Amino acid sequence: MDTVTLEPSLYTVKAVLILDNDGERLYAKYYDGTYPSVKEQKAFEKNIFSKTHRTDSEIALLEGLTVVYKSNIDLFFYVIGSSHENEVIILERRDWKPLMH
């Protein structure tokens, strides 16, 4: 039986988002074709915000994707990776400190 070993790479991050406290897009960068149109991207952003803006956790599994997020007063920062990705690796790809100060 063949097993596939998934090595970390720059392609582990599918998207980086910054949303305001109403869930509106301030910044969005998608790195693959998971959500090819702006309409699909905004629908995903609305869904992700509605599921995360009132929680204290920092990791979620939504729409088959691993979502690592952080909020600071009225901004929400999201880094999205595939569902098989380890959230620690995703966190290493995004240093929150420059964004939080």
PDB file of N, CA and C in Angstrom:
ATOM      1  N   MET A   1       0.839  -1.178   0.000  1.00  0.00           N
ATOM      2  CA  MET A   1       0.000   0.000   0.000  1.00  0.00           C
ATOM      3  C   MET A   1       0.883   1.240   0.000  1.00  0.00           C
ATOM      4  N   ASP A   2       0.676   2.128  -0.941  1.00  0.00           N
ATOM      5  CA  ASP A   2       1.453   3.359  -1.020  1.00  0.00           C
ATOM      6  C   ASP A   2       0.879   4.411  -0.088  1.00  0.00           C
ATOM      7  N   THR A   3       1.767   5.113   0.579  1.00  0.00           N
ATOM      8  CA  THR A   3       1.332   6.235   1.410  1.00  0.00           C
ATOM      9  C   THR A   3       1.940   7.500   0.851  1.00  0.00           C
ATOM     10  N   VAL A   4       1.209   8.560   0.944  1.00  0.00           N
ATOM     11  CA  VAL A   4       1.668   9.850   0.452  1.00  0.00           C
ATOM     12  C   VAL A   4       2.089  10.688   1.641  1.00  0.00           C
ATOM     13  N   THR A   5       3.319  11.177   1.591  1.00  0.00           N
ATOM     14  CA  THR A   5       3.797  12.058   2.638  1.00  0.00           C
ATOM     15  C   THR A   5       3.665  13.482   2.146  1.00  0.00           C
ATOM     16  N   LEU A   6       2.932  14.284   2.889  1.00  0.00           N
ATOM     17  CA  LEU A   6       2.724  15.673   2.501  1.00  0.00           C
ATOM     18  C   LEU A   6       3.759  16.542   3.196  1.00  0.00           C
ATOM     19  N   GLU A   7       4.651  17.095   2.426  1.00  0.00           N
ATOM     20  CA  GLU A   7       5.694  17.957   2.961  1.00  0.00           C
ATOM     21  C   GLU A   7       5.174  19.387   3.031  1.00  0.00           C
ATOM     22  N   PRO A   8       5.526  20.122   4.082  1.00  0.00           N
ATOM     23  CA  PRO A   8       5.139  21.531   4.154  1.00  0.00           C
ATOM     24  C   PRO A   8       5.768  22.307   3.000  1.00  0.00           C
ATOM     25  N   SER A   9       5.039  23.265   2.501  1.00  0.00           N
ATOM     26  CA  SER A   9       5.555  24.099   1.428  1.00  0.00           C
ATOM     27  C   SER A   9       4.888  25.459   1.492  1.00  0.00           C
ATOM     28  N   LEU A  10       5.294  26.337   0.619  1.00  0.00           N
ATOM     29  CA  LEU A  10       4.668  27.652   0.548  1.00  0.00           C
ATOM     30  C   LEU A  10       3.218  27.557   0.123  1.00  0.00           C
ATOM     31  N   TYR A  11       2.824  26.426  -0.449  1.00  0.00           N
ATOM     32  CA  TYR A  11       1.471  26.258  -0.953  1.00  0.00           C
ATOM     33  C   TYR A  11       0.505  25.765   0.117  1.00  0.00           C
ATOM     34  N   THR A  12       0.951  25.670   1.353  1.00  0.00           N
ATOM     35  CA  THR A  12       0.055  25.233   2.418  1.00  0.00           C
ATOM     36  C   THR A  12      -0.976  26.291   2.751  1.00  0.00           C
ATOM     37  N   VAL A  13      -0.683  27.552   2.477  1.00  0.00           N
ATOM     38  CA  VAL A  13      -1.625  28.637   2.736  1.00  0.00           C
ATOM     39  C   VAL A  13      -2.444  28.879   1.487  1.00  0.00           C
ATOM     40  N   LYS A  14      -3.758  28.741   1.630  1.00  0.00           N
ATOM     41  CA  LYS A  14      -4.660  28.960   0.502  1.00  0.00           C
ATOM     42  C   LYS A  14      -5.154  30.392   0.422  1.00  0.00           C
ATOM     43  N   ALA A  15      -5.229  31.064   1.577  1.00  0.00           N
ATOM     44  CA  ALA A  15      -5.717  32.446   1.575  1.00  0.00           C
ATOM     45  C   ALA A  15      -5.321  33.142   2.871  1.00  0.00           C
ATOM     46  N   VAL A  16      -5.226  34.460   2.777  1.00  0.00           N
ATOM     47  CA  VAL A  16      -5.031  35.332   3.933  1.00  0.00           C
ATOM     48  C   VAL A  16      -6.109  36.404   3.838  1.00  0.00           C
ATOM     49  N   LEU A  17      -6.836  36.605   4.957  1.00  0.00           N
ATOM     50  CA  LEU A  17      -7.941  37.563   4.967  1.00  0.00           C
ATOM     51  C   LEU A  17      -7.842  38.487   6.164  1.00  0.00           C
ATOM     52  N   ILE A  18      -8.258  39.712   5.973  1.00  0.00           N
ATOM     53  CA  ILE A  18      -8.480  40.641   7.078  1.00  0.00           C
ATOM     54  C   ILE A  18      -9.883  41.193   6.883  1.00  0.00           C
ATOM     55  N   LEU A  19     -10.728  40.981   7.898  1.00  0.00           N
ATOM     56  CA  LEU A  19     -12.108  41.455   7.854  1.00  0.00           C
ATOM     57  C   LEU A  19     -12.326  42.438   8.990  1.00  0.00           C
ATOM     58  N   ASP A  20     -13.252  43.382   8.787  1.00  0.00           N
ATOM     59  CA  ASP A  20     -13.573  44.320   9.862  1.00  0.00           C
ATOM     60  C   ASP A  20     -14.591  43.692  10.808  1.00  0.00           C
ATOM     61  N   ASN A  21     -15.014  44.443  11.813  1.00  0.00           N
ATOM     62  CA  ASN A  21     -15.912  43.870  12.824  1.00  0.00           C
ATOM     63  C   ASN A  21     -17.333  43.631  12.316  1.00  0.00           C
ATOM     64  N   ASP A  22     -17.624  44.000  11.079  1.00  0.00           N
ATOM     65  CA  ASP A  22     -18.901  43.668  10.445  1.00  0.00           C
ATOM     66  C   ASP A  22     -18.742  42.515   9.455  1.00  0.00           C
ATOM     67  N   GLY A  23     -17.530  41.987   9.344  1.00  0.00           N
ATOM     68  CA  GLY A  23     -17.266  40.892   8.420  1.00  0.00           C
ATOM     69  C   GLY A  23     -16.983  41.335   7.005  1.00  0.00           C
ATOM     70  N   GLU A  24     -16.776  42.630   6.819  1.00  0.00           N
ATOM     71  CA  GLU A  24     -16.490  43.151   5.476  1.00  0.00           C
ATOM     72  C   GLU A  24     -15.003  43.028   5.172  1.00  0.00           C
ATOM     73  N   ARG A  25     -14.694  42.727   3.948  1.00  0.00           N
ATOM     74  CA  ARG A  25     -13.325  42.532   3.494  1.00  0.00           C
ATOM     75  C   ARG A  25     -12.524  43.831   3.528  1.00  0.00           C
ATOM     76  N   LEU A  26     -11.404  43.800   4.213  1.00  0.00           N
ATOM     77  CA  LEU A  26     -10.430  44.885   4.154  1.00  0.00           C
ATOM     78  C   LEU A  26      -9.245  44.476   3.289  1.00  0.00           C
ATOM     79  N   TYR A  27      -8.912  43.194   3.364  1.00  0.00           N
ATOM     80  CA  TYR A  27      -7.829  42.651   2.561  1.00  0.00           C
ATOM     81  C   TYR A  27      -8.115  41.177   2.333  1.00  0.00           C
ATOM     82  N   ALA A  28      -7.854  40.710   1.127  1.00  0.00           N
ATOM     83  CA  ALA A  28      -8.001  39.288   0.823  1.00  0.00           C
ATOM     84  C   ALA A  28      -7.002  38.914  -0.256  1.00  0.00           C
ATOM     85  N   LYS A  29      -6.284  37.830  -0.014  1.00  0.00           N
ATOM     86  CA  LYS A  29      -5.364  37.288  -1.006  1.00  0.00           C
ATOM     87  C   LYS A  29      -5.578  35.783  -1.038  1.00  0.00           C
ATOM     88  N   TYR A  30      -6.059  35.298  -2.181  1.00  0.00           N
ATOM     89  CA  TYR A  30      -6.277  33.868  -2.386  1.00  0.00           C
ATOM     90  C   TYR A  30      -5.151  33.345  -3.268  1.00  0.00           C
ATOM     91  N   TYR A  31      -4.546  32.226  -2.851  1.00  0.00           N
ATOM     92  CA  TYR A  31      -3.368  31.712  -3.541  1.00  0.00           C
ATOM     93  C   TYR A  31      -3.648  30.527  -4.450  1.00  0.00           C
ATOM     94  N   ASP A  32      -4.889  30.081  -4.524  1.00  0.00           N
ATOM     95  CA  ASP A  32      -5.234  29.006  -5.442  1.00  0.00           C
ATOM     96  C   ASP A  32      -6.660  29.221  -5.948  1.00  0.00           C
ATOM     97  N   GLY A  33      -7.166  28.265  -6.682  1.00  0.00           N
ATOM     98  CA  GLY A  33      -8.485  28.420  -7.290  1.00  0.00           C
ATOM     99  C   GLY A  33      -9.630  27.837  -6.486  1.00  0.00           C
ATOM    100  N   THR A  34      -9.463  27.682  -5.166  1.00  0.00           N
ATOM    101  CA  THR A  34     -10.532  27.122  -4.341  1.00  0.00           C
ATOM    102  C   THR A  34     -11.809  27.958  -4.460  1.00  0.00           C
ATOM    103  N   TYR A  35     -11.658  29.262  -4.456  1.00  0.00           N
ATOM    104  CA  TYR A  35     -12.787  30.190  -4.640  1.00  0.00           C
ATOM    105  C   TYR A  35     -12.410  31.133  -5.782  1.00  0.00           C
ATOM    106  N   PRO A  36     -12.702  30.725  -7.026  1.00  0.00           N
ATOM    107  CA  PRO A  36     -12.199  31.472  -8.182  1.00  0.00           C
ATOM    108  C   PRO A  36     -12.839  32.838  -8.428  1.00  0.00           C
ATOM    109  N   SER A  37     -14.086  33.019  -8.047  1.00  0.00           N
ATOM    110  CA  SER A  37     -14.730  34.306  -8.333  1.00  0.00           C
ATOM    111  C   SER A  37     -14.833  35.146  -7.061  1.00  0.00           C
ATOM    112  N   VAL A  38     -14.942  36.437  -7.239  1.00  0.00           N
ATOM    113  CA  VAL A  38     -15.104  37.345  -6.103  1.00  0.00           C
ATOM    114  C   VAL A  38     -16.393  37.021  -5.352  1.00  0.00           C
ATOM    115  N   LYS A  39     -17.436  36.649  -6.086  1.00  0.00           N
ATOM    116  CA  LYS A  39     -18.709  36.286  -5.450  1.00  0.00           C
ATOM    117  C   LYS A  39     -18.521  35.091  -4.515  1.00  0.00           C
ATOM    118  N   GLU A  40     -17.806  34.068  -4.965  1.00  0.00           N
ATOM    119  CA  GLU A  40     -17.549  32.891  -4.125  1.00  0.00           C
ATOM    120  C   GLU A  40     -16.657  33.242  -2.935  1.00  0.00           C
ATOM    121  N   GLN A  41     -15.666  34.090  -3.168  1.00  0.00           N
ATOM    122  CA  GLN A  41     -14.779  34.517  -2.091  1.00  0.00           C
ATOM    123  C   GLN A  41     -15.552  35.258  -0.999  1.00  0.00           C
ATOM    124  N   LYS A  42     -16.389  36.191  -1.406  1.00  0.00           N
ATOM    125  CA  LYS A  42     -17.154  36.965  -0.421  1.00  0.00           C
ATOM    126  C   LYS A  42     -18.160  36.096   0.331  1.00  0.00           C
ATOM    127  N   ALA A  43     -18.744  35.119  -0.342  1.00  0.00           N
ATOM    128  CA  ALA A  43     -19.656  34.185   0.336  1.00  0.00           C
ATOM    129  C   ALA A  43     -18.881  33.372   1.377  1.00  0.00           C
ATOM    130  N   PHE A  44     -17.679  32.918   1.019  1.00  0.00           N
ATOM    131  CA  PHE A  44     -16.834  32.190   1.962  1.00  0.00           C
ATOM    132  C   PHE A  44     -16.465  33.082   3.145  1.00  0.00           C
ATOM    133  N   GLU A  45     -16.093  34.323   2.874  1.00  0.00           N
ATOM    134  CA  GLU A  45     -15.721  35.264   3.936  1.00  0.00           C
ATOM    135  C   GLU A  45     -16.899  35.523   4.881  1.00  0.00           C
ATOM    136  N   LYS A  46     -18.084  35.657   4.326  1.00  0.00           N
ATOM    137  CA  LYS A  46     -19.272  35.864   5.163  1.00  0.00           C
ATOM    138  C   LYS A  46     -19.512  34.656   6.064  1.00  0.00           C
ATOM    139  N   ASN A  47     -19.377  33.463   5.491  1.00  0.00           N
ATOM    140  CA  ASN A  47     -19.564  32.232   6.254  1.00  0.00           C
ATOM    141  C   ASN A  47     -18.501  32.098   7.350  1.00  0.00           C
ATOM    142  N   ILE A  48     -17.274  32.333   7.010  1.00  0.00           N
ATOM    143  CA  ILE A  48     -16.186  32.190   7.978  1.00  0.00           C
ATOM    144  C   ILE A  48     -16.345  33.195   9.118  1.00  0.00           C
ATOM    145  N   PHE A  49     -16.741  34.413   8.798  1.00  0.00           N
ATOM    146  CA  PHE A  49     -16.931  35.431   9.836  1.00  0.00           C
ATOM    147  C   PHE A  49     -18.095  35.057  10.748  1.00  0.00           C
ATOM    148  N   SER A  50     -19.200  34.609  10.159  1.00  0.00           N
ATOM    149  CA  SER A  50     -20.371  34.268  10.979  1.00  0.00           C
ATOM    150  C   SER A  50     -20.079  33.112  11.935  1.00  0.00           C
ATOM    151  N   LYS A  51     -19.183  32.211  11.547  1.00  0.00           N
ATOM    152  CA  LYS A  51     -18.859  31.061  12.398  1.00  0.00           C
ATOM    153  C   LYS A  51     -17.770  31.374  13.426  1.00  0.00           C
ATOM    154  N   THR A  52     -17.008  32.441  13.240  1.00  0.00           N
ATOM    155  CA  THR A  52     -15.838  32.667  14.101  1.00  0.00           C
ATOM    156  C   THR A  52     -15.852  33.950  14.917  1.00  0.00           C
ATOM    157  N   HIS A  53     -16.657  34.919  14.586  1.00  0.00           N
ATOM    158  CA  HIS A  53     -16.498  36.233  15.222  1.00  0.00           C
ATOM    159  C   HIS A  53     -16.927  36.271  16.682  1.00  0.00           C
ATOM    160  N   ARG A  54     -17.652  35.284  17.152  1.00  0.00           N
ATOM    161  CA  ARG A  54     -18.079  35.280  18.557  1.00  0.00           C
ATOM    162  C   ARG A  54     -17.458  34.143  19.361  1.00  0.00           C
ATOM    163  N   THR A  55     -16.417  33.547  18.844  1.00  0.00           N
ATOM    164  CA  THR A  55     -15.782  32.441  19.550  1.00  0.00           C
ATOM    165  C   THR A  55     -14.426  32.865  20.093  1.00  0.00           C
ATOM    166  N   ASP A  56     -13.971  32.146  21.104  1.00  0.00           N
ATOM    167  CA  ASP A  56     -12.670  32.425  21.700  1.00  0.00           C
ATOM    168  C   ASP A  56     -11.564  31.537  21.152  1.00  0.00           C
ATOM    169  N   SER A  57     -11.921  30.525  20.384  1.00  0.00           N
ATOM    170  CA  SER A  57     -10.895  29.640  19.850  1.00  0.00           C
ATOM    171  C   SER A  57     -10.161  30.333  18.706  1.00  0.00           C
ATOM    172  N   GLU A  58      -9.094  29.738  18.257  1.00  0.00           N
ATOM    173  CA  GLU A  58      -8.301  30.332  17.182  1.00  0.00           C
ATOM    174  C   GLU A  58      -8.165  29.414  15.984  1.00  0.00           C
ATOM    175  N   ILE A  59      -8.825  28.252  16.043  1.00  0.00           N
ATOM    176  CA  ILE A  59      -8.722  27.275  14.965  1.00  0.00           C
ATOM    177  C   ILE A  59     -10.110  26.726  14.678  1.00  0.00           C
ATOM    178  N   ALA A  60     -10.419  26.602  13.387  1.00  0.00           N
ATOM    179  CA  ALA A  60     -11.708  26.042  12.997  1.00  0.00           C
ATOM    180  C   ALA A  60     -11.525  25.201  11.736  1.00  0.00           C
ATOM    181  N   LEU A  61     -12.428  24.270  11.526  1.00  0.00           N
ATOM    182  CA  LEU A  61     -12.480  23.503  10.294  1.00  0.00           C
ATOM    183  C   LEU A  61     -13.796  23.863   9.620  1.00  0.00           C
ATOM    184  N   LEU A  62     -13.713  24.607   8.527  1.00  0.00           N
ATOM    185  CA  LEU A  62     -14.901  25.086   7.816  1.00  0.00           C
ATOM    186  C   LEU A  62     -14.780  24.803   6.328  1.00  0.00           C
ATOM    187  N   GLU A  63     -15.839  24.321   5.758  1.00  0.00           N
ATOM    188  CA  GLU A  63     -15.900  24.032   4.320  1.00  0.00           C
ATOM    189  C   GLU A  63     -14.717  23.195   3.866  1.00  0.00           C
ATOM    190  N   GLY A  64     -14.284  22.281   4.729  1.00  0.00           N
ATOM    191  CA  GLY A  64     -13.172  21.410   4.383  1.00  0.00           C
ATOM    192  C   GLY A  64     -11.818  22.083   4.430  1.00  0.00           C
ATOM    193  N   LEU A  65     -11.720  23.222   5.077  1.00  0.00           N
ATOM    194  CA  LEU A  65     -10.456  23.959   5.179  1.00  0.00           C
ATOM    195  C   LEU A  65     -10.104  24.195   6.643  1.00  0.00           C
ATOM    196  N   THR A  66      -8.818  24.226   6.934  1.00  0.00           N
ATOM    197  CA  THR A  66      -8.351  24.589   8.264  1.00  0.00           C
ATOM    198  C   THR A  66      -8.228  26.099   8.308  1.00  0.00           C
ATOM    199  N   VAL A  67      -8.874  26.719   9.290  1.00  0.00           N
ATOM    200  CA  VAL A  67      -8.883  28.170   9.419  1.00  0.00           C
ATOM    201  C   VAL A  67      -8.235  28.531  10.754  1.00  0.00           C
ATOM    202  N   VAL A  68      -7.177  29.316  10.682  1.00  0.00           N
ATOM    203  CA  VAL A  68      -6.517  29.821  11.878  1.00  0.00           C
ATOM    204  C   VAL A  68      -6.800  31.311  11.906  1.00  0.00           C
ATOM    205  N   TYR A  69      -7.288  31.811  13.043  1.00  0.00           N
ATOM    206  CA  TYR A  69      -7.690  33.210  13.076  1.00  0.00           C
ATOM    207  C   TYR A  69      -7.387  33.854  14.414  1.00  0.00           C
ATOM    208  N   LYS A  70      -7.364  35.156  14.378  1.00  0.00           N
ATOM    209  CA  LYS A  70      -7.078  35.978  15.551  1.00  0.00           C
ATOM    210  C   LYS A  70      -7.855  37.272  15.380  1.00  0.00           C
ATOM    211  N   SER A  71      -8.364  37.793  16.482  1.00  0.00           N
ATOM    212  CA  SER A  71      -9.039  39.094  16.409  1.00  0.00           C
ATOM    213  C   SER A  71      -8.322  40.086  17.309  1.00  0.00           C
ATOM    214  N   ASN A  72      -8.432  41.335  16.948  1.00  0.00           N
ATOM    215  CA  ASN A  72      -7.831  42.417  17.711  1.00  0.00           C
ATOM    216  C   ASN A  72      -8.760  43.616  17.603  1.00  0.00           C
ATOM    217  N   ILE A  73      -9.458  43.926  18.663  1.00  0.00           N
ATOM    218  CA  ILE A  73     -10.426  45.010  18.757  1.00  0.00           C
ATOM    219  C   ILE A  73     -11.468  44.880  17.654  1.00  0.00           C
ATOM    220  N   ASP A  74     -11.269  45.502  16.505  1.00  0.00           N
ATOM    221  CA  ASP A  74     -12.289  45.447  15.461  1.00  0.00           C
ATOM    222  C   ASP A  74     -11.787  44.842  14.149  1.00  0.00           C
ATOM    223  N   LEU A  75     -10.692  44.086  14.209  1.00  0.00           N
ATOM    224  CA  LEU A  75     -10.164  43.424  13.024  1.00  0.00           C
ATOM    225  C   LEU A  75     -10.068  41.923  13.259  1.00  0.00           C
ATOM    226  N   PHE A  76     -10.296  41.168  12.216  1.00  0.00           N
ATOM    227  CA  PHE A  76     -10.198  39.714  12.266  1.00  0.00           C
ATOM    228  C   PHE A  76      -9.206  39.273  11.195  1.00  0.00           C
ATOM    229  N   PHE A  77      -8.175  38.540  11.612  1.00  0.00           N
ATOM    230  CA  PHE A  77      -7.119  38.066  10.729  1.00  0.00           C
ATOM    231  C   PHE A  77      -7.288  36.563  10.539  1.00  0.00           C
ATOM    232  N   TYR A  78      -7.303  36.106   9.290  1.00  0.00           N
ATOM    233  CA  TYR A  78      -7.509  34.697   8.979  1.00  0.00           C
ATOM    234  C   TYR A  78      -6.408  34.204   8.057  1.00  0.00           C
ATOM    235  N   VAL A  79      -5.920  32.997   8.340  1.00  0.00           N
ATOM    236  CA  VAL A  79      -5.038  32.275   7.439  1.00  0.00           C
ATOM    237  C   VAL A  79      -5.709  30.933   7.192  1.00  0.00           C
ATOM    238  N   ILE A  80      -5.912  30.611   5.913  1.00  0.00           N
ATOM    239  CA  ILE A  80      -6.664  29.420   5.542  1.00  0.00           C
ATOM    240  C   ILE A  80      -5.729  28.433   4.853  1.00  0.00           C
ATOM    241  N   GLY A  81      -5.817  27.170   5.267  1.00  0.00           N
ATOM    242  CA  GLY A  81      -5.052  26.093   4.651  1.00  0.00           C
ATOM    243  C   GLY A  81      -5.965  24.919   4.361  1.00  0.00           C
ATOM    244  N   SER A  82      -5.425  23.909   3.721  1.00  0.00           N
ATOM    245  CA  SER A  82      -6.246  22.740   3.408  1.00  0.00           C
ATOM    246  C   SER A  82      -6.562  21.957   4.676  1.00  0.00           C
ATOM    247  N   SER A  83      -7.560  21.103   4.596  1.00  0.00           N
ATOM    248  CA  SER A  83      -8.018  20.372   5.781  1.00  0.00           C
ATOM    249  C   SER A  83      -6.984  19.384   6.297  1.00  0.00           C
ATOM    250  N   HIS A  84      -6.082  18.914   5.438  1.00  0.00           N
ATOM    251  CA  HIS A  84      -5.064  17.967   5.892  1.00  0.00           C
ATOM    252  C   HIS A  84      -3.845  18.675   6.494  1.00  0.00           C
ATOM    253  N   GLU A  85      -3.870  19.989   6.463  1.00  0.00           N
ATOM    254  CA  GLU A  85      -2.735  20.761   6.965  1.00  0.00           C
ATOM    255  C   GLU A  85      -2.785  20.899   8.478  1.00  0.00           C
ATOM    256  N   ASN A  86      -1.657  20.802   9.099  1.00  0.00           N
ATOM    257  CA  ASN A  86      -1.531  20.999  10.536  1.00  0.00           C
ATOM    258  C   ASN A  86      -1.618  22.492  10.832  1.00  0.00           C
ATOM    259  N   GLU A  87      -2.458  22.867  11.786  1.00  0.00           N
ATOM    260  CA  GLU A  87      -2.643  24.288  12.089  1.00  0.00           C
ATOM    261  C   GLU A  87      -1.366  24.956  12.591  1.00  0.00           C
ATOM    262  N   VAL A  88      -0.467  24.186  13.193  1.00  0.00           N
ATOM    263  CA  VAL A  88       0.802  24.760  13.663  1.00  0.00           C
ATOM    264  C   VAL A  88       1.634  25.230  12.473  1.00  0.00           C
ATOM    265  N   ILE A  89       1.630  24.450  11.407  1.00  0.00           N
ATOM    266  CA  ILE A  89       2.369  24.853  10.206  1.00  0.00           C
ATOM    267  C   ILE A  89       1.747  26.097   9.602  1.00  0.00           C
ATOM    268  N   ILE A  90       0.439  26.177   9.599  1.00  0.00           N
ATOM    269  CA  ILE A  90      -0.224  27.375   9.077  1.00  0.00           C
ATOM    270  C   ILE A  90       0.145  28.584   9.935  1.00  0.00           C
ATOM    271  N   LEU A  91       0.127  28.413  11.245  1.00  0.00           N
ATOM    272  CA  LEU A  91       0.505  29.512  12.138  1.00  0.00           C
ATOM    273  C   LEU A  91       1.926  29.976  11.877  1.00  0.00           C
ATOM    274  N   GLU A  92       2.827  29.051  11.597  1.00  0.00           N
ATOM    275  CA  GLU A  92       4.212  29.425  11.323  1.00  0.00           C
ATOM    276  C   GLU A  92       4.326  30.250  10.049  1.00  0.00           C
ATOM    277  N   ARG A  93       3.399  30.081   9.146  1.00  0.00           N
ATOM    278  CA  ARG A  93       3.424  30.834   7.883  1.00  0.00           C
ATOM    279  C   ARG A  93       2.985  32.290   8.064  1.00  0.00           C
ATOM    280  N   ARG A  94       2.349  32.570   9.181  1.00  0.00           N
ATOM    281  CA  ARG A  94       1.835  33.923   9.387  1.00  0.00           C
ATOM    282  C   ARG A  94       2.224  34.385  10.783  1.00  0.00           C
ATOM    283  N   ASP A  95       3.087  35.346  10.862  1.00  0.00           N
ATOM    284  CA  ASP A  95       3.469  35.917  12.147  1.00  0.00           C
ATOM    285  C   ASP A  95       2.464  37.020  12.457  1.00  0.00           C
ATOM    286  N   TRP A  96       1.663  36.835  13.508  1.00  0.00           N
ATOM    287  CA  TRP A  96       0.606  37.783  13.848  1.00  0.00           C
ATOM    288  C   TRP A  96       1.136  39.084  14.404  1.00  0.00           C
ATOM    289  N   LYS A  97       2.285  39.086  15.044  1.00  0.00           N
ATOM    290  CA  LYS A  97       2.743  40.270  15.777  1.00  0.00           C
ATOM    291  C   LYS A  97       2.781  41.543  14.947  1.00  0.00           C
ATOM    292  N   PRO A  98       3.343  41.547  13.724  1.00  0.00           N
ATOM    293  CA  PRO A  98       3.331  42.818  12.972  1.00  0.00           C
ATOM    294  C   PRO A  98       1.916  43.321  12.684  1.00  0.00           C
ATOM    295  N   LEU A  99       0.961  42.411  12.571  1.00  0.00           N
ATOM    296  CA  LEU A  99      -0.407  42.815  12.280  1.00  0.00           C
ATOM    297  C   LEU A  99      -1.138  43.324  13.529  1.00  0.00           C
ATOM    298  N   MET A 100      -0.693  42.874  14.685  1.00  0.00           N
ATOM    299  CA  MET A 100      -1.418  43.177  15.925  1.00  0.00           C
ATOM    300  C   MET A 100      -0.936  44.448  16.610  1.00  0.00           C
ATOM    301  N   HIS A 101       0.114  45.064  16.127  1.00  0.00           N
ATOM    302  CA  HIS A 101       0.633  46.280  16.774  1.00  0.00           C
ATOM    303  C   HIS A 101       0.457  47.493  15.895  1.00  0.00           C
TER     304      HIS A 101
END
